[in-house]
Each structure stands twice: as C-alpha cells, then as structure tokens.
Tab-separated table of N, CA, C and O in Angstrom:
chain	number	residue	atom	x	y	z
A	11	MET	N	97.147	60.573	63.020
A	11	MET	CA	96.370	61.662	62.416
A	11	MET	C	95.878	61.182	61.063
A	11	MET	O	96.590	60.536	60.332
A	12	ASN	N	94.676	61.529	60.750
A	12	ASN	CA	94.109	61.178	59.459
A	12	ASN	C	93.823	62.467	58.709
A	12	ASN	O	94.728	63.150	58.276
A	13	ARG	N	92.550	62.835	58.614
A	13	ARG	CA	92.214	64.109	57.982
A	13	ARG	C	91.123	64.784	58.794
A	13	ARG	O	90.294	64.126	59.400
A	14	ILE	N	91.154	66.105	58.763
A	14	ILE	CA	90.159	66.907	59.464
A	14	ILE	C	89.390	67.684	58.408
A	14	ILE	O	89.985	68.389	57.587
A	15	LEU	N	88.061	67.541	58.424
A	15	LEU	CA	87.195	68.269	57.488
A	15	LEU	C	86.512	69.402	58.231
A	15	LEU	O	85.895	69.181	59.276
A	16	LEU	N	86.607	70.590	57.682
A	16	LEU	CA	85.908	71.746	58.231
A	16	LEU	C	84.708	72.026	57.345
A	16	LEU	O	84.861	72.232	56.139
A	17	ILE	N	83.525	71.987	57.943
A	17	ILE	CA	82.308	72.262	57.191
A	17	ILE	C	81.553	73.385	57.879
A	17	ILE	O	81.764	73.662	59.057
A	18	GLY	N	80.664	74.023	57.146
A	18	GLY	CA	79.855	75.103	57.689
A	18	GLY	C	79.458	76.047	56.577
A	18	GLY	O	79.921	75.931	55.440
A	19	PRO	N	78.609	76.995	56.914
A	19	PRO	CA	78.124	77.926	55.897
A	19	PRO	C	79.222	78.884	55.431
A	19	PRO	O	80.238	79.050	56.107
A	20	PRO	N	78.999	79.516	54.273
A	20	PRO	CA	79.960	80.524	53.809
A	20	PRO	C	80.142	81.607	54.870
A	20	PRO	O	79.182	82.011	55.534
A	21	GLY	N	81.364	82.043	55.043
A	21	GLY	CA	81.651	83.109	55.994
A	21	GLY	C	81.850	82.645	57.425
A	21	GLY	O	82.030	83.461	58.326
A	22	ALA	N	81.857	81.336	57.657
A	22	ALA	CA	82.007	80.815	59.017
A	22	ALA	C	83.463	80.802	59.475
A	22	ALA	O	83.734	80.569	60.645
A	23	GLY	N	84.392	81.015	58.557
A	23	GLY	CA	85.802	81.035	58.924
A	23	GLY	C	86.531	79.733	58.697
A	23	GLY	O	87.597	79.497	59.275
A	24	LYS	N	85.978	78.879	57.829
A	24	LYS	CA	86.601	77.567	57.586
A	24	LYS	C	88.036	77.699	57.083
A	24	LYS	O	88.924	76.994	57.568
A	25	SER	N	88.267	78.585	56.149
A	25	SER	CA	89.621	78.745	55.607
A	25	SER	C	90.558	79.353	56.643
A	25	SER	O	91.700	78.896	56.801
A	26	THR	N	90.097	80.349	57.358
A	26	THR	CA	90.930	80.997	58.374
A	26	THR	C	91.303	80.010	59.474
A	26	THR	O	92.478	79.886	59.846
A	27	VAL	N	90.312	79.291	59.986
A	27	VAL	CA	90.564	78.293	61.026
A	27	VAL	C	91.428	77.169	60.471
A	27	VAL	O	92.353	76.686	61.134
A	28	GLY	N	91.141	76.757	59.232
A	28	GLY	CA	91.884	75.664	58.623
A	28	GLY	C	93.358	75.954	58.470
A	28	GLY	O	94.200	75.099	58.758
A	29	VAL	N	93.687	77.144	58.016
A	29	VAL	CA	95.090	77.535	57.862
A	29	VAL	C	95.788	77.510	59.218
A	29	VAL	O	96.892	76.965	59.359
A	30	ALA	N	95.148	78.087	60.231
A	30	ALA	CA	95.751	78.135	61.568
A	30	ALA	C	95.898	76.737	62.165
A	30	ALA	O	96.932	76.406	62.754
A	31	LEU	N	94.879	75.907	62.010
A	31	LEU	CA	94.918	74.550	62.555
A	31	LEU	C	96.001	73.717	61.873
A	31	LEU	O	96.775	73.013	62.537
A	32	ALA	N	96.066	73.801	60.557
A	32	ALA	CA	97.084	73.052	59.815
A	32	ALA	C	98.486	73.498	60.222
A	32	ALA	O	99.381	72.664	60.384
A	33	LYS	N	98.661	74.793	60.387
A	33	LYS	CA	99.964	75.309	60.813
A	33	LYS	C	100.315	74.775	62.192
A	33	LYS	O	101.436	74.323	62.425
A	34	ASP	N	99.350	74.815	63.102
A	34	ASP	CA	99.578	74.337	64.461
A	34	ASP	C	99.913	72.842	64.486
A	34	ASP	O	100.769	72.403	65.244
A	35	LEU	N	99.218	72.067	63.655
A	35	LEU	CA	99.440	70.620	63.593
A	35	LEU	C	100.600	70.235	62.679
A	35	LEU	O	100.960	69.062	62.587
A	36	GLN	N	101.121	71.228	61.957
A	36	GLN	CA	102.221	71.031	61.011
A	36	GLN	C	101.856	70.023	59.919
A	36	GLN	O	102.602	69.092	59.611
A	37	ILE	N	100.654	70.227	59.360
A	37	ILE	CA	100.186	69.418	58.237
A	37	ILE	C	99.658	70.353	57.156
A	37	ILE	O	99.537	71.559	57.373
A	38	ASP	N	99.332	69.809	55.994
A	38	ASP	CA	98.867	70.614	54.871
A	38	ASP	C	97.433	71.085	55.059
A	38	ASP	O	96.631	70.445	55.741
A	39	PHE	N	97.112	72.194	54.399
A	39	PHE	CA	95.752	72.730	54.354
A	39	PHE	C	95.273	72.721	52.914
A	39	PHE	O	96.011	73.109	52.011
A	40	ILE	N	94.037	72.274	52.709
A	40	ILE	CA	93.436	72.237	51.375
A	40	ILE	C	92.075	72.932	51.440
A	40	ILE	O	91.281	72.654	52.337
A	41	ASP	N	91.800	73.802	50.491
A	41	ASP	CA	90.497	74.442	50.350
A	41	ASP	C	89.882	73.916	49.057
A	41	ASP	O	90.440	74.131	47.976
A	42	THR	N	88.762	73.207	49.154
A	42	THR	CA	88.202	72.570	47.962
A	42	THR	C	87.727	73.587	46.928
A	42	THR	O	87.838	73.332	45.729
A	43	ASP	N	87.207	74.723	47.361
A	43	ASP	CA	86.809	75.746	46.385
A	43	ASP	C	88.023	76.242	45.604
A	43	ASP	O	87.952	76.445	44.389
A	44	GLN	N	89.140	76.418	46.296
A	44	GLN	CA	90.361	76.855	45.628
A	44	GLN	C	90.835	75.797	44.625
A	44	GLN	O	91.255	76.130	43.517
A	45	LEU	N	90.732	74.523	45.004
A	45	LEU	CA	91.114	73.452	44.075
A	45	LEU	C	90.251	73.469	42.817
A	45	LEU	O	90.756	73.287	41.707
A	46	ILE	N	88.950	73.663	42.997
A	46	ILE	CA	88.042	73.718	41.847
A	46	ILE	C	88.441	74.860	40.924
A	46	ILE	O	88.509	74.693	39.700
A	47	GLU	N	88.719	76.031	41.498
A	47	GLU	CA	89.114	77.176	40.682
A	47	GLU	C	90.432	76.915	39.951
A	47	GLU	O	90.575	77.267	38.783
A	48	GLU	N	91.383	76.288	40.635
A	48	GLU	CA	92.667	75.989	40.003
A	48	GLU	C	92.504	74.978	38.869
A	48	GLU	O	93.106	75.124	37.807
A	49	GLU	N	91.695	73.948	39.084
A	49	GLU	CA	91.535	72.898	38.072
A	49	GLU	C	90.720	73.354	36.868
A	49	GLU	O	90.940	72.881	35.761
A	50	THR	N	89.761	74.263	37.079
A	50	THR	CA	88.916	74.700	35.971
A	50	THR	C	89.398	75.989	35.325
A	50	THR	O	89.005	76.295	34.195
A	51	GLY	N	90.194	76.762	36.045
A	51	GLY	CA	90.607	78.070	35.549
A	51	GLY	C	89.482	79.087	35.594
A	51	GLY	O	89.557	80.129	34.949
A	52	LYS	N	88.429	78.782	36.357
A	52	LYS	CA	87.279	79.684	36.500
A	52	LYS	C	87.013	79.934	37.971
A	52	LYS	O	87.332	79.105	38.816
A	53	THR	N	86.389	81.069	38.251
A	53	THR	CA	85.969	81.321	39.627
A	53	THR	C	84.705	80.504	39.910
A	53	THR	O	84.002	80.080	38.979
A	54	ILE	N	84.423	80.309	41.180
A	54	ILE	CA	83.203	79.590	41.571
A	54	ILE	C	81.981	80.314	41.002
A	54	ILE	O	81.077	79.683	40.459
A	55	THR	N	81.976	81.629	41.087
A	55	THR	CA	80.851	82.416	40.565
A	55	THR	C	80.673	82.179	39.076
A	55	THR	O	79.545	81.977	38.600
A	56	ASP	N	81.776	82.188	38.314
A	56	ASP	CA	81.695	81.957	36.870
A	56	ASP	C	81.145	80.569	36.557
A	56	ASP	O	80.349	80.409	35.629
A	57	ILE	N	81.571	79.574	37.326
A	57	ILE	CA	81.065	78.220	37.094
A	57	ILE	C	79.557	78.179	37.319
A	57	ILE	O	78.808	77.620	36.514
A	58	PHE	N	79.090	78.797	38.405
A	58	PHE	CA	77.652	78.842	38.686
A	58	PHE	C	76.891	79.544	37.569
A	58	PHE	O	75.869	79.044	37.103
A	59	VAL	N	77.402	80.705	37.142
A	59	VAL	CA	76.690	81.518	36.153
A	59	VAL	C	76.728	80.884	34.762
A	59	VAL	O	75.708	80.793	34.075
A	60	VAL	N	77.892	80.437	34.331
A	60	VAL	CA	78.061	79.929	32.972
A	60	VAL	C	77.629	78.468	32.846
A	60	VAL	O	76.922	78.102	31.909
A	61	ASP	N	78.071	77.639	33.783
A	61	ASP	CA	77.843	76.203	33.661
A	61	ASP	C	76.668	75.684	34.487
A	61	ASP	O	76.192	74.580	34.251
A	62	GLY	N	76.266	76.457	35.475
A	62	GLY	CA	75.127	76.069	36.305
A	62	GLY	C	75.529	75.327	37.578
A	62	GLY	O	76.610	74.749	37.671
A	63	GLU	N	74.622	75.376	38.539
A	63	GLU	CA	74.897	74.738	39.828
A	63	GLU	C	75.082	73.226	39.730
A	63	GLU	O	75.980	72.682	40.378
A	64	PRO	N	74.268	72.505	38.925
A	64	PRO	CA	74.485	71.050	38.844
A	64	PRO	C	75.906	70.690	38.390
A	64	PRO	O	76.517	69.753	38.916
A	65	HIS	N	76.437	71.454	37.433
A	65	HIS	CA	77.801	71.212	36.978
A	65	HIS	C	78.802	71.481	38.102
A	65	HIS	O	79.735	70.696	38.318
A	66	PHE	N	78.600	72.587	38.808
A	66	PHE	CA	79.486	72.910	39.925
A	66	PHE	C	79.444	71.813	40.982
A	66	PHE	O	80.484	71.383	41.490
A	67	ARG	N	78.257	71.343	41.335
A	67	ARG	CA	78.132	70.308	42.374
A	67	ARG	C	78.806	69.006	41.943
A	67	ARG	O	79.391	68.304	42.772
A	68	ALA	N	78.760	68.696	40.652
A	68	ALA	CA	79.450	67.503	40.148
A	68	ALA	C	80.966	67.660	40.293
A	68	ALA	O	81.660	66.730	40.717
A	69	LEU	N	81.476	68.843	39.953
A	69	LEU	CA	82.906	69.121	40.136
A	69	LEU	C	83.285	69.026	41.611
A	69	LEU	O	84.315	68.440	41.972
A	70	GLU	N	82.447	69.601	42.438
A	70	GLU	CA	82.690	69.619	43.877
A	70	GLU	C	82.752	68.198	44.451
A	70	GLU	O	83.619	67.890	45.276
A	71	LEU	N	81.861	67.327	43.980
A	71	LEU	CA	81.850	65.943	44.448
A	71	LEU	C	83.122	65.209	44.024
A	71	LEU	O	83.705	64.458	44.804
A	72	GLU	N	83.581	65.460	42.803
A	72	GLU	CA	84.818	64.827	42.339
A	72	GLU	C	86.026	65.295	43.154
A	72	GLU	O	86.890	64.491	43.512
A	73	ILE	N	86.077	66.580	43.443
A	73	ILE	CA	87.163	67.123	44.272
A	73	ILE	C	87.084	66.532	45.675
A	73	ILE	O	88.103	66.163	46.270
A	74	LEU	N	85.874	66.410	46.214
A	74	LEU	CA	85.698	65.820	47.535
A	74	LEU	C	86.250	64.401	47.572
A	74	LEU	O	87.009	64.041	48.477
A	75	LYS	N	85.897	63.605	46.576
A	75	LYS	CA	86.409	62.226	46.513
A	75	LYS	C	87.931	62.215	46.481
A	75	LYS	O	88.576	61.383	47.116
A	76	GLU	N	88.507	63.147	45.729
A	76	GLU	CA	89.963	63.234	45.605
A	76	GLU	C	90.625	63.578	46.944
A	76	GLU	O	91.583	62.917	47.360
A	77	VAL	N	90.123	64.604	47.619
A	77	VAL	CA	90.772	65.041	48.862
A	77	VAL	C	90.567	64.043	49.998
A	77	VAL	O	91.376	63.989	50.925
A	78	LEU	N	89.505	63.256	49.929
A	78	LEU	CA	89.260	62.275	50.980
A	78	LEU	C	90.220	61.088	50.907
A	78	LEU	O	90.200	60.223	51.786
A	79	THR	N	91.059	61.057	49.899
A	79	THR	CA	92.100	60.021	49.823
A	79	THR	C	93.399	60.503	50.468
A	79	THR	O	94.313	59.717	50.661
A	80	MET	N	93.470	61.783	50.796
A	80	MET	CA	94.696	62.367	51.354
A	80	MET	C	94.775	62.092	52.854
A	80	MET	O	93.765	61.964	53.530
A	81	GLN	N	95.993	62.014	53.347
A	81	GLN	CA	96.244	61.772	54.765
A	81	GLN	C	96.931	62.982	55.394
A	81	GLN	O	97.631	63.733	54.718
A	82	ASP	N	96.744	63.127	56.702
A	82	ASP	CA	97.404	64.184	57.466
A	82	ASP	C	97.202	65.551	56.822
A	82	ASP	O	98.145	66.224	56.417
A	83	VAL	N	95.944	65.950	56.746
A	83	VAL	CA	95.584	67.197	56.074
A	83	VAL	C	94.335	67.784	56.726
A	83	VAL	O	93.483	67.060	57.241
A	84	VAL	N	94.262	69.105	56.725
A	84	VAL	CA	93.056	69.834	57.118
A	84	VAL	C	92.405	70.297	55.828
A	84	VAL	O	93.054	70.913	54.986
A	85	ILE	N	91.108	69.990	55.678
A	85	ILE	CA	90.395	70.297	54.440
A	85	ILE	C	89.198	71.193	54.739
A	85	ILE	O	88.342	70.837	55.553
A	86	SER	N	89.124	72.324	54.072
A	86	SER	CA	87.969	73.205	54.152
A	86	SER	C	87.058	72.901	52.971
A	86	SER	O	87.479	73.025	51.816
A	87	LEU	N	85.836	72.481	53.270
A	87	LEU	CA	84.868	72.192	52.206
A	87	LEU	C	84.040	73.432	51.918
A	87	LEU	O	83.737	74.211	52.826
A	88	GLY	N	83.632	73.592	50.666
A	88	GLY	CA	82.729	74.675	50.303
A	88	GLY	C	81.451	74.564	51.113
A	88	GLY	O	81.058	73.467	51.544
A	89	GLY	N	80.786	75.679	51.332
A	89	GLY	CA	79.600	75.723	52.175
A	89	GLY	C	78.524	74.716	51.812
A	89	GLY	O	77.882	74.138	52.685
A	90	GLY	N	78.326	74.457	50.523
A	90	GLY	CA	77.280	73.529	50.096
A	90	GLY	C	77.764	72.114	49.851
A	90	GLY	O	76.977	71.228	49.542
A	91	ALA	N	79.061	71.887	50.009
A	91	ALA	CA	79.641	70.579	49.683
A	91	ALA	C	78.987	69.411	50.410
A	91	ALA	O	78.713	68.389	49.796
A	92	PRO	N	78.715	69.504	51.710
A	92	PRO	CA	78.185	68.326	52.398
A	92	PRO	C	76.661	68.169	52.313
A	92	PRO	O	76.097	67.322	52.991
A	93	ILE	N	76.012	68.923	51.447
A	93	ILE	CA	74.549	68.882	51.401
A	93	ILE	C	74.013	67.653	50.666
A	93	ILE	O	73.032	67.058	51.094
A	94	SER	N	74.649	67.240	49.589
A	94	SER	CA	74.106	66.128	48.807
A	94	SER	C	74.284	64.795	49.530
A	94	SER	O	75.227	64.611	50.309
A	95	ASN	N	73.385	63.870	49.250
A	95	ASN	CA	73.474	62.533	49.844
A	95	ASN	C	74.763	61.837	49.450
A	95	ASN	O	75.374	61.137	50.263
A	96	GLN	N	75.198	62.025	48.199
A	96	GLN	CA	76.445	61.403	47.738
A	96	GLN	C	77.643	61.932	48.526
A	96	GLN	O	78.517	61.172	48.926
A	97	ALA	N	77.680	63.241	48.734
A	97	ALA	CA	78.785	63.838	49.486
A	97	ALA	C	78.759	63.364	50.933
A	97	ALA	O	79.803	63.034	51.508
A	98	GLN	N	77.580	63.306	51.521
A	98	GLN	CA	77.462	62.835	52.900
A	98	GLN	C	77.954	61.401	53.029
A	98	GLN	O	78.652	61.053	53.994
A	99	ALA	N	77.620	60.568	52.065
A	99	ALA	CA	78.074	59.176	52.090
A	99	ALA	C	79.596	59.109	51.995
A	99	ALA	O	80.231	58.317	52.707
A	100	GLN	N	80.183	59.932	51.128
A	100	GLN	CA	81.639	59.961	50.991
A	100	GLN	C	82.297	60.400	52.300
A	100	GLN	O	83.275	59.802	52.744
A	101	ILE	N	81.758	61.437	52.898
A	101	ILE	CA	82.311	61.959	54.156
A	101	ILE	C	82.173	60.915	55.264
A	101	ILE	O	83.131	60.636	55.992
A	102	ASN	N	80.995	60.323	55.386
A	102	ASN	CA	80.754	59.343	56.451
A	102	ASN	C	81.645	58.121	56.329
A	102	ASN	O	82.058	57.551	57.337
A	103	SER	N	81.950	57.709	55.118
A	103	SER	CA	82.783	56.514	54.934
A	103	SER	C	84.277	56.822	54.953
A	103	SER	O	85.093	55.911	54.890
A	104	SER	N	84.649	58.077	55.084
A	104	SER	CA	86.054	58.467	54.990
A	104	SER	C	86.821	58.357	56.302
A	104	SER	O	88.036	58.483	56.312
A	105	GLU	N	86.130	58.156	57.385
A	105	GLU	CA	86.763	58.098	58.699
A	105	GLU	C	87.545	59.375	59.004
A	105	GLU	O	88.617	59.337	59.620
A	106	SER	N	86.991	60.494	58.580
A	106	SER	CA	87.592	61.800	58.851
A	106	SER	C	87.013	62.371	60.134
A	106	SER	O	85.898	62.032	60.529
A	107	THR	N	87.765	63.263	60.763
A	107	THR	CA	87.227	64.057	61.860
A	107	THR	C	86.534	65.248	61.222
A	107	THR	O	87.145	65.978	60.438
A	108	VAL	N	85.252	65.439	61.527
A	108	VAL	CA	84.470	66.519	60.927
A	108	VAL	C	84.185	67.566	61.998
A	108	VAL	O	83.687	67.242	63.076
A	109	ILE	N	84.508	68.809	61.674
A	109	ILE	CA	84.259	69.928	62.580
A	109	ILE	C	83.349	70.913	61.873
A	109	ILE	O	83.655	71.375	60.772
A	110	PHE	N	82.216	71.215	62.511
A	110	PHE	CA	81.262	72.184	61.964
A	110	PHE	C	81.554	73.548	62.563
A	110	PHE	O	81.603	73.702	63.786
A	111	LEU	N	81.771	74.527	61.706
A	111	LEU	CA	81.963	75.907	62.146
A	111	LEU	C	80.693	76.680	61.856
A	111	LEU	O	80.169	76.634	60.746
A	112	ASP	N	80.220	77.404	62.839
A	112	ASP	CA	78.985	78.165	62.728
A	112	ASP	C	79.329	79.638	62.543
A	112	ASP	O	80.124	80.190	63.302
A	113	VAL	N	78.730	80.255	61.558
A	113	VAL	CA	79.018	81.661	61.255
A	113	VAL	C	78.733	82.553	62.459
A	113	VAL	O	79.419	83.547	62.675
A	114	SER	N	77.758	82.209	63.290
A	114	SER	CA	77.471	83.046	64.461
A	114	SER	C	78.629	83.015	65.455
A	114	SER	O	78.865	83.973	66.160
A	115	LEU	N	79.365	81.901	65.492
A	115	LEU	CA	80.524	81.825	66.370
A	115	LEU	C	81.674	82.679	65.825
A	115	LEU	O	82.438	83.246	66.588
A	116	ALA	N	81.773	82.748	64.497
A	116	ALA	CA	82.850	83.514	63.880
A	116	ALA	C	82.671	85.007	64.095
A	116	ALA	O	83.641	85.746	64.107
A	117	THR	N	81.439	85.450	64.289
A	117	THR	CA	81.184	86.876	64.416
A	117	THR	C	80.871	87.287	65.851
A	117	THR	O	80.637	88.448	66.118
A	118	ALA	N	80.860	86.323	66.776
A	118	ALA	CA	80.531	86.631	68.156
A	118	ALA	C	81.650	87.450	68.804
A	118	ALA	O	82.829	87.221	68.575
A	119	ALA	N	81.244	88.400	69.620
A	119	ALA	CA	82.229	89.211	70.349
A	119	ALA	C	82.768	88.419	71.536
A	119	ALA	O	82.029	87.633	72.124
A	120	PRO	N	84.033	88.631	71.894
A	120	PRO	CA	84.609	87.896	73.035
A	120	PRO	C	83.979	88.278	74.351
A	120	PRO	O	83.425	89.272	74.559
C-alpha cells in the first residue's frame, strides 16, 4: 500500500469517503484543507478573503508536497488542489492511486 488521493469538486464527499476508506484499510486519513487550517490558525475562507487566492494556492501546494511523502494513508485534497500544473506534476510523480469523486455520484439516489 502506498497512498490514495481523493480528488473532486467541493461537496463530492472526499472527506466522508476518505474517513470510511481509511478505517476499512486501517490506515490514516488526512484532509489537506484541515491541515492548512491547523497550520495557519485560519479558516480557508479567511485565508481567501484576507490573504488572497494566490497565497492560499501556495500554502496548498506546500501541504500537497508534504503529504505526498507519507505512506499508507488516504488523503483528501481540496477541490482546487489538483488544478495547477505544479500540483499535477507533484501528483503524477508521486506514484499515488488517484480516485476522482464526482459530486453527482454523491447526491445520486440509490
């Protein structure tokens, strides 16, 4: 087992699926947005409003680099995390299993 990255738009259920998957696999779960909030002491919204999106994206990229060094973990990335070319390069070179969650699947009736 290496690492599993959950990507997708906000509201797709990345954190919910990630917690359940990590529990099932008996490995750790990491939410990059939560890490950013813990490290900065600010909410994501506050970072966007006060510091701006470019600052947030720089923080997000640094957190991404950090979590991609971890082993045996399920990682939920923020909705916009994999958009930049730098982030895509980091993800592609990480040899992680990437799972895309679609918000329409999260809200679909059984």
